[in-house]
Amino acid sequence: MTLFVAVTLICLLPCLHASLPVMETVNLTGIHDWGNRFEGMLVFPIVEDVYGWEVTVHFNYPVILQRNAETTINRISADNRTYVLVNKLSDGSKHNHTTTSMTIIGRYNRLTSDPPIAATAALVNLIHDGQVTPSTPPAVASEKYNYAEVLEKSILFYEAQRSGKLPSTNRIPWRGDSALTDHGQNGEDLSGGWYDAGDHLKFGFPLAGSVSMLAWGLIEFKDAYAATGQLDNMYDCIRWPLEWLMKAHTGRNELYVQVGDGDLDHHFWGRPEDMTMARPSYKITEDKPGSDVAAEYAAAMASGYIAFKDKEPAFAAKLLTHAREIYAFALEYNGTYSKSLPQSAAQFYGSSDYDDEMCWGGAWLYLATGEDKYLTHSKNYNHPGTSWGQSWGNKDIGCKVLLHNVTGEDRYAADITGTFTNWMPGGNVPYLNSGLALRNEWGSLRHTANMAFIALVAAENGLNSAEYRAWAKSQIHIALGDTGRSFVVGFGVNPPSHPHHRSSSCPMMPAPCSQEALSRSGSNPHTLYGGLVGGPSREGSYKDNRQDYQQNEVACDYNAGFQSAVADTCLYLHIKLSGCTL
Ligand SMILES: *[C@@H]1O[C@H](CO)[C@@H](O)[C@H](O)[C@H]1NC(C)=O
Ligand SMILES: *[C@@H]1O[C@H](CO)[C@@H](O)[C@H](O)[C@H]1NC(C)=O
Ligand SMILES: *[C@@H]1O[C@H](CO)[C@@H](O)[C@H](O)[C@H]1NC(C)=O
Ligand SMILES: *[C@@H]1O[C@H](CO)[C@@H](O)[C@H](O)[C@H]1NC(C)=O
Ligand SMILES: *[C@@H]1O[C@H](CO)[C@@H](O)[C@H](O)[C@H]1NC(C)=O
């Protein structure tokens, strides 16, 4: 029998799981009681599949329990009457229709006239996390997919990626404080920010690139966030990494661009809350410059400034000050961070040149300040011609769209339409039978979703609007379910349930978690709502396999262009508030 009651004895202790259901409550049985020592058994019928478990035992006397073979003692109440025992790593999985038992041995003191020892014990299955399924906002009747729900869930995905000290408003019950001691080479506080993907590295380059794309979506399609009730959540969403980007700027010409070591991090499968490996940090300086990453930080902060300037002028002004300084650093000390820091992010998010970021950062600073010098820099770094696409490492097309917007010049329009000629059917970007444009098979959907967003902004600016909107919608709809399955965790029909994502693959704390959580066959215990997975391979195949980090990982940069595309009011309301039609 599953009892969905809050057991008050649990709350004698720090109340970690007050909301988790108790699977079974039993009494201590087979008791031998010597007045100062006792032995007994706890036998639990298992009535559902268990992954990670906790037993709270409440005695009628203060006791001193011995360790047993099955569990470790996790916590003890101040009066020694209540013990919380947690499964050992080797013993976390239990199948329905079995029983699990353990011997309980302890010492205590009573007079012979006192009643004998007794105990009740409640088992909590830590596969549960108490996370409430987000309430689904009302869909627009004429729409195939509920865009409001996608926006809400995508923002929740970013919340699950938070590193550092979580605020009391945290909505992800299976996440706690983590990596609180992340620091710079002189002890500067570098806690906070987002974990990059399914791992726990903090990579400034893609992080800042994600923030720029999200801020752009907020600036461009603010109506949609407001109409779907997500505006405040969205501000919180990008404020979190923006604060970290400012922390990372530890000196005028000094910028931290990574925390954590790739190899050490990737050898650990578990929760960020449990990490113990060294987390070195890496910075660019005058001697080790990185105009690519610096200009991207400047872009994120300048677009963040625009997003926040009316809402929180003081915060926005701080962002702009940092953005100006960092862009000046990028200009004066030019170089690529891959060359300057070859042992770090270069292996994961390498960059071969910085012109695209200098163009992009300059354009955002021009939009933020109106100062011509930034427009001049932006134009100077632009390379005429068509683009590969928009990604964490390539902002060429994004910059062209901004330059077209601010100058109205035909040369930018020509490069943008030329790029989309390549991307549309009949161009040089291959298509799957499903109709998905597949630029690159490592995270295929994010590249396409980024371009869907770029197409929607180009459409706003009057370039082939009907065609670009229809194309963007067709691509986003494939991610949302047009092939018969959703590629967004916790959304739509047959969504991925085994994303390559460490923290959601673990049972609830305090159950131990390790490599076994990667290889086990069951769904991730926690639903990582809103995470867009990598997506189909070059052959069009896809497997919901946790081990596959090309097709089934999630990442901050995967969701950024995707979320901004979904936020287009043309998609959401079908007919834009101010009159655009599909
Ligand atoms: C546990 O013991 C109490 C007190 O003797 C009894 O009322 C209760 O029914 C027992 N519960 C179970 C599950 O055996
Ligand atoms: C576990 O087994 C019980 C009894 O057969 C059944 O009612 C229940 O649905 C099963 N639960 C799960 C989660 O499989
Ligand atoms: C609880 O047990 C510890 C030893 O394990 C002992 O030091 C402490 O005094 C006990 N407290 C109570 C209230 O019994
Ligand atoms: C830095 O910029 C100067 C002037 O534009 C250029 O000559 C030089 O090649 C650049 N250095 C690097 C490493 O890109
Ligand atoms: C620039 O972007 C703004 C905001 O989307 C839009 O209102 C304006 O029409 C655009 N201008 C051009 C020339 O594209």
XYZ file of C-alpha atoms and ligand atoms in Angstrom:
652
model
C 0.000 0.000 0.000
C 1.338 3.416 -0.894
C 0.596 6.004 1.732
C 0.556 9.545 0.445
C 0.763 11.033 3.891
C 3.377 13.307 5.299
C 4.842 11.360 8.186
C 5.400 13.827 10.971
C 8.361 11.979 12.404
C 10.333 12.741 9.244
C 10.011 16.396 10.071
C 11.661 15.991 13.432
C 14.749 16.143 11.247
C 15.755 18.706 8.708
C 12.792 18.179 6.473
C 14.388 17.234 3.184
C 11.546 15.253 1.687
C 8.419 16.356 3.444
C 6.564 16.139 0.157
C 7.704 12.694 -0.969
C 5.247 9.844 -0.577
C 6.007 7.094 1.917
C 5.886 3.782 0.064
C 5.410 1.593 3.125
C 5.353 1.877 6.914
C 6.255 -1.206 8.988
C 7.040 -2.080 12.606
C 10.262 -3.508 13.915
C 9.617 -7.285 14.193
C 11.357 -10.393 15.523
C 12.639 -8.344 18.422
C 15.122 -9.658 20.977
C 15.349 -7.181 23.820
C 17.937 -7.472 26.603
C 17.022 -4.195 28.281
C 20.244 -2.510 27.224
C 20.622 -4.018 23.769
C 18.129 -5.086 21.120
C 17.938 -6.720 17.710
C 15.076 -6.799 15.227
C 14.144 -6.833 11.567
C 12.542 -4.382 9.211
C 10.799 -6.124 6.323
C 9.333 -3.912 3.620
C 7.090 -5.198 0.863
C 8.175 -3.432 -2.328
C 5.112 -2.287 -4.243
C 6.686 -0.327 -7.080
C 10.102 -0.157 -8.729
C 12.491 1.574 -6.373
C 15.595 3.524 -7.333
C 17.329 4.903 -4.284
C 15.566 4.665 -0.935
C 15.543 6.076 2.530
C 14.168 4.534 5.722
C 13.205 6.704 8.670
C 13.097 4.626 11.871
C 11.451 6.045 14.954
C 12.119 4.332 18.332
C 10.300 4.715 21.630
C 13.671 5.284 23.386
C 16.840 7.139 22.536
C 19.105 4.506 20.957
C 22.573 4.099 19.551
C 22.223 2.125 16.327
C 24.859 -0.116 14.877
C 25.616 0.133 11.196
C 24.037 -2.592 9.078
C 24.975 -4.146 5.749
C 22.284 -2.528 3.631
C 22.387 1.117 4.643
C 24.392 4.014 5.915
C 23.146 6.265 8.696
C 22.391 9.580 7.041
C 21.106 11.624 9.970
C 19.981 11.272 13.586
C 17.516 13.438 15.474
C 18.788 15.444 18.429
C 16.968 13.105 20.858
C 18.485 9.950 19.251
C 15.033 8.472 18.695
C 14.850 8.952 14.959
C 17.363 7.639 12.439
C 17.384 8.153 8.704
C 19.077 5.285 6.883
C 19.947 5.474 3.197
C 20.673 2.649 0.797
C 24.256 1.775 -0.054
C 25.244 2.298 -3.668
C 25.110 -1.416 -4.500
C 21.609 -1.799 -3.114
C 19.611 1.093 -4.585
C 17.363 -0.739 -7.072
C 14.431 -2.883 -5.949
C 11.812 -4.470 -8.133
C 8.092 -4.413 -7.585
C 6.689 -7.566 -5.913
C 9.831 -8.241 -3.893
C 10.609 -7.494 -0.263
C 13.607 -5.877 1.280
C 14.723 -6.496 4.815
C 17.434 -5.338 7.139
C 18.665 -6.142 10.605
C 18.492 -3.390 13.174
C 20.801 -3.689 16.180
C 21.267 -1.066 18.867
C 22.006 -0.171 22.424
C 19.742 1.691 24.817
C 18.750 1.815 28.496
C 15.467 1.060 30.225
C 14.337 -0.158 33.595
C 12.855 -3.679 33.659
C 9.497 -2.162 34.578
C 9.472 0.053 31.421
C 7.760 -1.131 28.212
C 9.987 -2.967 25.698
C 11.655 -1.380 22.718
C 9.467 -0.744 19.664
C 9.946 1.079 16.406
C 8.090 2.041 13.265
C 9.861 2.653 10.005
C 8.816 4.378 6.791
C 10.442 3.738 3.436
C 10.585 6.524 0.859
C 11.358 5.651 -2.750
C 13.857 8.246 -3.939
C 12.950 7.721 -7.564
C 10.276 10.304 -6.778
C 11.195 13.943 -6.457
C 7.995 15.764 -5.589
C 8.360 18.016 -8.599
C 4.956 19.208 -9.633
C 4.213 18.863 -13.304
C 4.169 22.444 -14.503
C 0.616 23.611 -14.982
C -0.011 23.753 -18.661
C -0.933 27.208 -19.855
C -3.973 27.338 -22.114
C -3.155 26.559 -25.724
C -4.276 28.702 -28.595
C -7.036 26.634 -30.154
C -5.852 26.999 -33.716
C -2.306 25.906 -32.894
C -0.896 22.435 -33.251
C 1.505 22.815 -30.319
C 1.208 24.716 -27.085
C 3.989 27.271 -27.453
C 3.266 28.773 -24.060
C 3.960 25.404 -22.478
C 7.227 25.079 -24.414
C 8.372 28.506 -23.235
C 7.501 27.723 -19.646
C 9.344 24.402 -19.763
C 12.376 25.694 -21.631
C 12.855 28.303 -18.899
C 12.600 25.497 -16.329
C 15.369 23.672 -18.190
C 17.681 26.619 -17.590
C 16.672 26.625 -13.943
C 17.825 22.998 -13.669
C 21.225 24.040 -15.061
C 21.925 26.506 -12.274
C 25.188 26.270 -10.391
C 25.941 27.946 -7.070
C 23.721 28.907 -4.166
C 20.126 28.455 -5.240
C 17.551 31.063 -4.253
C 14.486 30.200 -2.180
C 12.449 30.558 -5.369
C 14.149 27.494 -6.908
C 11.469 25.388 -8.626
C 13.577 22.268 -9.178
C 13.234 20.147 -6.007
C 15.968 17.728 -7.047
C 18.565 20.479 -7.311
C 20.446 22.001 -4.383
C 23.428 24.261 -3.780
C 26.535 23.137 -5.646
C 30.041 24.221 -6.608
C 29.901 26.966 -3.983
C 33.685 27.171 -3.872
C 34.292 27.715 -7.593
C 36.935 30.395 -7.634
C 39.504 32.234 -9.683
C 43.264 31.926 -9.458
C 43.394 34.569 -6.744
C 40.414 33.257 -4.844
C 37.790 35.375 -6.620
C 34.259 34.019 -6.197
C 33.180 32.301 -9.426
C 30.188 30.433 -8.029
C 26.939 30.674 -9.956
C 26.253 30.535 -13.667
C 24.985 27.525 -15.592
C 26.350 24.036 -16.045
C 27.041 23.652 -19.709
C 25.092 20.545 -20.683
C 24.723 17.065 -19.183
C 28.011 17.674 -17.385
C 29.101 20.212 -14.780
C 31.640 22.359 -16.522
C 31.074 26.057 -16.803
C 32.140 27.216 -20.253
C 31.909 30.963 -20.676
C 31.931 30.978 -24.469
C 28.772 28.938 -25.151
C 27.187 30.255 -21.946
C 27.517 33.852 -23.123
C 26.414 32.835 -26.629
C 23.269 31.279 -25.149
C 22.547 34.412 -23.150
C 22.882 36.600 -26.257
C 20.437 34.438 -28.184
C 17.972 34.361 -25.291
C 18.242 38.093 -24.674
C 17.708 38.723 -28.374
C 14.551 36.623 -28.271
C 13.330 38.538 -25.245
C 14.025 41.903 -26.868
C 12.453 40.903 -30.164
C 9.493 38.874 -28.898
C 8.805 40.278 -25.449
C 5.059 40.244 -26.212
C 5.087 36.455 -26.230
C 6.734 36.188 -22.817
C 4.202 38.642 -21.444
C 1.225 36.965 -23.123
C 2.239 33.566 -21.764
C 2.851 34.792 -18.215
C 6.560 34.003 -18.473
C 8.067 37.477 -18.486
C 9.294 37.456 -14.870
C 10.593 33.908 -15.185
C 12.425 34.941 -18.322
C 14.099 37.889 -16.643
C 15.225 35.558 -13.823
C 16.403 33.069 -16.425
C 18.939 35.380 -18.046
C 19.769 37.414 -14.949
C 21.393 34.350 -13.374
C 24.115 33.838 -16.020
C 24.514 37.593 -16.552
C 25.504 37.973 -12.914
C 28.071 35.239 -13.355
C 29.492 36.854 -16.487
C 30.080 40.033 -14.492
C 31.779 38.079 -11.675
C 34.025 36.456 -14.276
C 35.307 39.897 -15.304
C 37.832 40.127 -12.479
C 39.999 42.909 -13.888
C 39.867 45.407 -16.708
C 41.757 43.040 -19.030
C 41.043 39.790 -17.262
C 38.151 37.458 -17.875
C 37.439 33.944 -16.609
C 36.165 31.727 -19.385
C 35.982 28.264 -17.813
C 35.584 26.578 -14.451
C 36.210 22.856 -14.133
C 38.564 20.453 -15.865
C 37.075 18.616 -18.839
C 38.634 15.240 -18.120
C 38.039 15.244 -14.378
C 34.464 16.377 -14.878
C 33.672 13.847 -17.566
C 34.987 10.978 -15.459
C 32.362 11.699 -12.838
C 28.757 10.606 -13.294
C 26.684 11.986 -10.460
C 25.112 15.117 -9.084
C 26.799 18.502 -9.038
C 25.822 18.697 -5.362
C 28.161 15.734 -4.707
C 31.200 16.782 -6.738
C 34.569 16.623 -4.993
C 37.033 16.817 -7.892
C 39.302 19.821 -8.369
C 37.686 22.605 -10.402
C 40.468 24.725 -11.837
C 39.573 27.976 -13.541
C 40.945 29.508 -16.729
C 41.180 33.138 -17.724
C 42.179 35.279 -20.653
C 44.529 38.191 -20.028
C 46.675 40.629 -21.996
C 49.245 37.846 -22.430
C 46.675 35.201 -23.235
C 44.023 37.108 -25.145
C 40.697 35.817 -26.467
C 38.810 38.344 -28.567
C 36.280 35.669 -29.548
C 35.160 34.885 -26.023
C 35.549 38.481 -24.806
C 33.447 39.909 -27.626
C 30.814 37.247 -26.946
C 30.685 38.241 -23.266
C 30.301 41.842 -24.435
C 27.457 40.800 -26.753
C 25.677 38.966 -23.934
C 26.025 41.915 -21.577
C 25.055 44.549 -24.153
C 21.961 42.573 -25.199
C 21.300 41.986 -21.484
C 21.522 45.747 -20.994
C 18.848 46.322 -23.632
C 16.618 43.643 -22.115
C 16.921 45.108 -18.585
C 17.317 48.830 -19.134
C 13.696 49.771 -18.446
C 13.054 47.126 -15.844
C 16.223 47.392 -13.726
C 18.261 50.402 -14.806
C 21.030 49.988 -12.204
C 21.649 46.346 -13.074
C 21.525 47.192 -16.774
C 24.019 50.035 -16.359
C 26.482 47.676 -14.655
C 26.148 45.271 -17.558
C 26.868 48.011 -20.051
C 29.969 49.191 -18.193
C 31.365 45.662 -18.239
C 30.404 45.200 -21.897
C 32.281 48.351 -22.961
C 35.387 47.407 -21.008
C 35.462 43.835 -22.227
C 34.968 44.854 -25.849
C 37.845 47.345 -25.537
C 39.984 44.515 -24.112
C 39.008 42.304 -27.062
C 39.957 45.062 -29.521
C 43.274 45.977 -27.965
C 44.568 42.502 -27.159
C 43.462 40.435 -30.094
C 43.754 36.682 -30.345
C 41.677 33.518 -30.168
C 41.166 31.884 -26.816
C 41.770 28.442 -28.292
C 45.354 29.469 -28.999
C 45.784 31.214 -25.656
C 44.276 28.410 -23.559
C 44.859 25.261 -25.611
C 44.574 22.961 -22.599
C 41.044 24.030 -21.663
C 37.844 24.987 -23.488
C 39.648 24.741 -26.811
C 39.089 20.978 -26.695
C 35.348 21.358 -26.261
C 34.353 24.745 -27.630
C 37.297 25.743 -29.753
C 37.271 28.896 -31.827
C 39.308 29.472 -34.956
C 38.716 33.195 -35.389
C 37.150 36.119 -33.625
C 35.872 38.291 -36.454
C 32.300 37.032 -36.162
C 32.182 37.729 -32.419
C 33.800 41.150 -32.870
C 31.144 41.932 -35.481
C 28.360 40.647 -33.228
C 29.633 42.276 -30.030
C 30.127 45.566 -31.855
C 26.590 45.446 -33.252
C 25.070 44.765 -29.834
C 27.090 47.592 -28.298
C 25.906 49.894 -31.059
C 22.310 48.885 -30.388
C 22.870 49.478 -26.667
C 24.667 52.833 -26.919
C 24.008 54.306 -30.347
C 27.717 55.160 -30.561
C 29.043 55.094 -34.088
C 32.433 53.651 -33.159
C 30.777 50.354 -32.310
C 28.943 50.255 -35.625
C 32.224 50.940 -37.405
C 33.951 48.061 -35.606
C 31.046 45.780 -36.311
C 31.073 46.559 -40.037
C 34.856 46.222 -40.226
C 34.807 42.733 -38.799
C 31.937 41.545 -40.986
C 32.983 39.241 -43.816
C 30.876 39.675 -46.937
C 29.305 36.450 -48.198
C 26.928 33.778 -47.029
C 27.111 32.091 -43.625
C 27.376 28.533 -42.393
C 24.713 29.153 -39.745
C 24.371 30.478 -36.217
C 25.971 28.529 -33.387
C 27.921 28.911 -30.148
C 31.042 29.384 -32.268
C 29.696 31.280 -35.257
C 27.750 34.533 -35.038
C 28.323 35.687 -38.584
C 24.704 35.466 -39.731
C 23.401 36.919 -36.469
C 25.659 39.909 -36.947
C 24.514 40.366 -40.533
C 20.897 40.411 -39.422
C 21.703 43.073 -36.807
C 23.693 45.125 -39.328
C 20.877 44.862 -41.829
C 18.459 46.005 -39.205
C 20.437 49.076 -38.168
C 21.734 50.130 -41.599
C 19.024 48.836 -43.930
C 21.810 48.227 -46.459
C 21.182 45.835 -49.341
C 24.567 44.151 -49.077
C 23.565 42.642 -45.734
C 20.146 41.677 -47.052
C 21.818 39.910 -49.980
C 24.056 37.862 -47.672
C 21.132 36.956 -45.436
C 18.875 35.844 -48.282
C 21.829 34.013 -49.867
C 22.394 32.155 -46.608
C 18.751 31.118 -46.460
C 18.832 30.023 -50.084
C 21.509 27.567 -48.943
C 19.423 26.528 -45.951
C 16.076 26.116 -47.718
C 15.160 22.953 -49.619
C 17.202 22.856 -52.812
C 20.146 24.620 -51.189
C 23.323 23.001 -49.968
C 22.190 22.084 -46.466
C 21.018 18.432 -46.546
C 17.446 17.507 -45.594
C 16.118 14.424 -43.857
C 12.953 12.717 -45.091
C 11.166 14.284 -42.163
C 11.870 17.710 -43.633
C 14.505 18.663 -41.089
C 17.448 20.678 -42.383
C 20.520 18.972 -40.962
C 23.592 21.160 -40.865
C 25.623 19.087 -38.410
C 24.744 15.875 -36.656
C 26.146 16.712 -33.219
C 23.090 18.351 -31.776
C 21.408 18.656 -35.168
C 18.257 20.320 -33.851
C 20.000 23.254 -32.184
C 21.705 24.357 -35.388
C 18.396 24.295 -37.190
C 16.512 25.917 -34.320
C 19.090 28.714 -34.222
C 18.495 29.337 -37.904
C 14.742 29.197 -37.385
C 15.101 32.055 -34.925
C 17.390 33.999 -37.273
C 14.826 33.482 -40.055
C 12.057 34.808 -37.820
C 14.028 37.961 -37.027
C 14.889 38.428 -40.706
C 11.153 38.076 -41.364
C 10.459 40.797 -38.789
C 12.857 42.976 -40.734
C 10.920 42.442 -43.924
C 13.031 39.810 -45.668
C 10.904 37.146 -47.409
C 8.685 37.209 -44.349
C 6.043 34.664 -45.320
C 8.561 32.157 -46.654
C 10.937 32.458 -43.695
C 8.158 32.185 -41.139
C 6.709 29.097 -42.774
C 10.141 27.481 -42.924
C 10.970 28.340 -39.307
C 7.643 26.958 -38.186
C 8.159 23.701 -40.091
C 11.560 23.195 -38.469
C 10.400 24.043 -34.945
C 7.409 21.745 -35.409
C 9.737 18.826 -36.123
C 11.416 19.432 -32.759
C 7.986 19.617 -31.093
C 6.563 16.408 -32.530
C 5.866 16.379 -36.276
C 7.763 13.099 -36.744
C 5.509 11.426 -34.180
C 7.746 12.164 -31.260
C 8.792 15.202 -29.308
C 12.483 16.015 -28.902
C 11.762 18.172 -25.865
C 11.962 16.411 -22.497
C 8.652 16.473 -20.644
C 6.732 17.994 -23.537
C 4.303 16.545 -26.057
C 3.997 13.016 -27.431
C 6.643 10.374 -26.628
C 9.290 12.812 -25.436
C 12.857 11.740 -24.569
C 13.048 10.242 -21.073
C 16.718 9.184 -21.028
C 18.592 12.414 -21.732
C 22.368 12.360 -21.265
C 22.209 14.575 -18.207
C 23.877 13.668 -14.941
C 21.787 15.317 -12.268
C 18.382 14.280 -13.641
C 19.614 10.679 -13.999
C 20.286 10.350 -10.254
C 17.722 9.413 -7.618
C 16.776 12.067 -5.111
C 19.372 13.078 -2.563
C 20.643 11.654 -0.258
C 20.690 8.350 -2.175
C 24.132 7.692 -3.620
C 24.548 8.117 -7.373
C 27.315 6.989 -9.695
C 28.200 5.601 -13.119
C 25.405 3.050 -12.742
C 22.899 5.887 -13.256
C 24.335 6.352 -16.746
C 23.992 2.716 -17.800
C 20.715 1.675 -16.145
C 17.806 1.154 -18.465
C 15.060 3.064 -16.631
C 14.010 6.617 -17.420
C 15.831 9.437 -15.680
C 14.124 9.661 -12.271
C 13.666 13.408 -12.704
C 11.959 14.941 -15.701
C 14.280 17.568 -17.106
C 11.366 19.652 -18.365
C 12.036 21.654 -21.478
C 15.458 20.316 -22.445
C 15.837 20.032 -26.230
C 17.941 16.957 -26.992
C 20.553 16.727 -29.758
C 18.208 15.137 -32.282
C 18.412 12.994 -35.419
C 21.621 11.705 -36.938
C 22.686 12.327 -40.511
C 20.729 9.183 -41.480
C 17.640 10.468 -39.718
C 17.797 7.948 -36.882
C 17.327 8.831 -33.238
C 17.470 6.736 -30.081
C 16.456 7.882 -26.629
C 19.705 6.513 -25.215
C 21.375 8.091 -22.190
C 24.824 7.040 -23.365
C 24.535 8.989 -26.606
C 25.905 12.475 -26.081
C 25.587 13.484 -29.719
C 21.881 12.801 -30.168
C 20.563 12.755 -26.645
C 22.452 15.313 -24.602
C 20.952 18.661 -23.685
C 22.853 21.928 -23.428
C 22.378 25.593 -22.674
C 23.129 26.482 -26.257
C 20.646 23.909 -27.619
C 17.681 25.619 -26.034
C 18.641 29.226 -26.674
C 17.772 29.780 -30.332
C 14.995 27.219 -29.991
C 13.297 29.060 -27.136
C 13.701 32.407 -28.873
C 12.123 30.978 -32.029
C 9.191 29.582 -30.076
C 8.787 32.996 -28.480
C 8.050 34.620 -31.807
C 4.648 36.108 -31.392
C 3.887 35.070 -34.938
C 4.294 31.459 -33.945
C 2.548 31.849 -30.647
C -0.419 33.925 -31.581
C -0.425 32.913 -35.208
C -1.252 36.445 -36.085
C 1.106 38.881 -34.482
C -0.361 41.437 -32.148
C 0.896 44.186 -34.408
C -0.359 42.589 -37.560
C 2.058 40.129 -39.167
C 0.384 37.188 -40.832
C 1.665 33.792 -41.756
C 2.572 -1.612 14.297
O 2.357 -1.695 15.668
C 1.225 -0.973 16.130
C 1.211 -0.994 17.627
O 1.342 -2.323 18.082
C -0.005 -1.562 15.516
O -1.146 -0.831 15.929
C 0.106 -1.495 14.020
O -0.987 -2.121 13.403
C 1.367 -2.166 13.554
N 1.543 -1.881 12.129
C 1.860 -2.813 11.253
C 2.046 -2.367 9.835
O 2.013 -3.979 11.571
C 3.446 -3.106 -8.472
O 2.709 -4.256 -8.235
C 1.377 -4.012 -7.767
C 0.740 -5.303 -7.360
O 0.764 -6.227 -8.411
C 0.617 -3.326 -8.883
O -0.709 -3.040 -8.448
C 1.309 -2.036 -9.207
O 0.688 -1.410 -10.321
C 2.785 -2.260 -9.515
N 3.375 -0.961 -9.553
C 4.261 -0.606 -10.458
C 4.743 0.790 -10.378
O 4.652 -1.385 -11.306
C 22.739 10.813 21.521
O 23.811 9.917 21.288
C 25.093 10.486 21.435
C 26.132 9.411 21.159
O 25.871 8.745 19.997
C 25.290 11.065 22.807
O 26.532 11.719 22.883
C 24.173 12.012 23.135
O 24.286 12.453 24.470
C 22.833 11.372 22.921
N 21.766 12.332 23.149
C 20.621 12.027 23.732
C 19.613 13.143 23.909
O 20.383 10.897 24.128
C 45.599 41.648 -34.246
O 45.193 42.757 -34.999
C 46.216 43.290 -35.820
C 45.702 44.593 -36.415
O 44.455 44.390 -37.006
C 46.604 42.249 -36.862
O 47.636 42.751 -37.680
C 47.056 40.986 -36.151
O 47.297 39.968 -37.089
C 46.028 40.517 -35.156
N 46.553 39.431 -34.380
C 45.935 38.261 -34.254
C 46.602 37.252 -33.375
O 44.887 38.009 -34.807
C 14.842 46.618 -36.925
O 14.269 45.839 -35.880
C 13.139 46.433 -35.290
C 12.713 45.546 -34.147
O 12.387 44.279 -34.619
C 12.054 46.597 -36.307
O 10.950 47.227 -35.732
C 12.584 47.415 -37.472
O 11.623 47.445 -38.469
C 13.836 46.797 -38.027
N 14.368 47.635 -39.088
C 14.867 47.162 -40.208
C 15.351 48.160 -41.184
O 14.963 45.978 -40.421
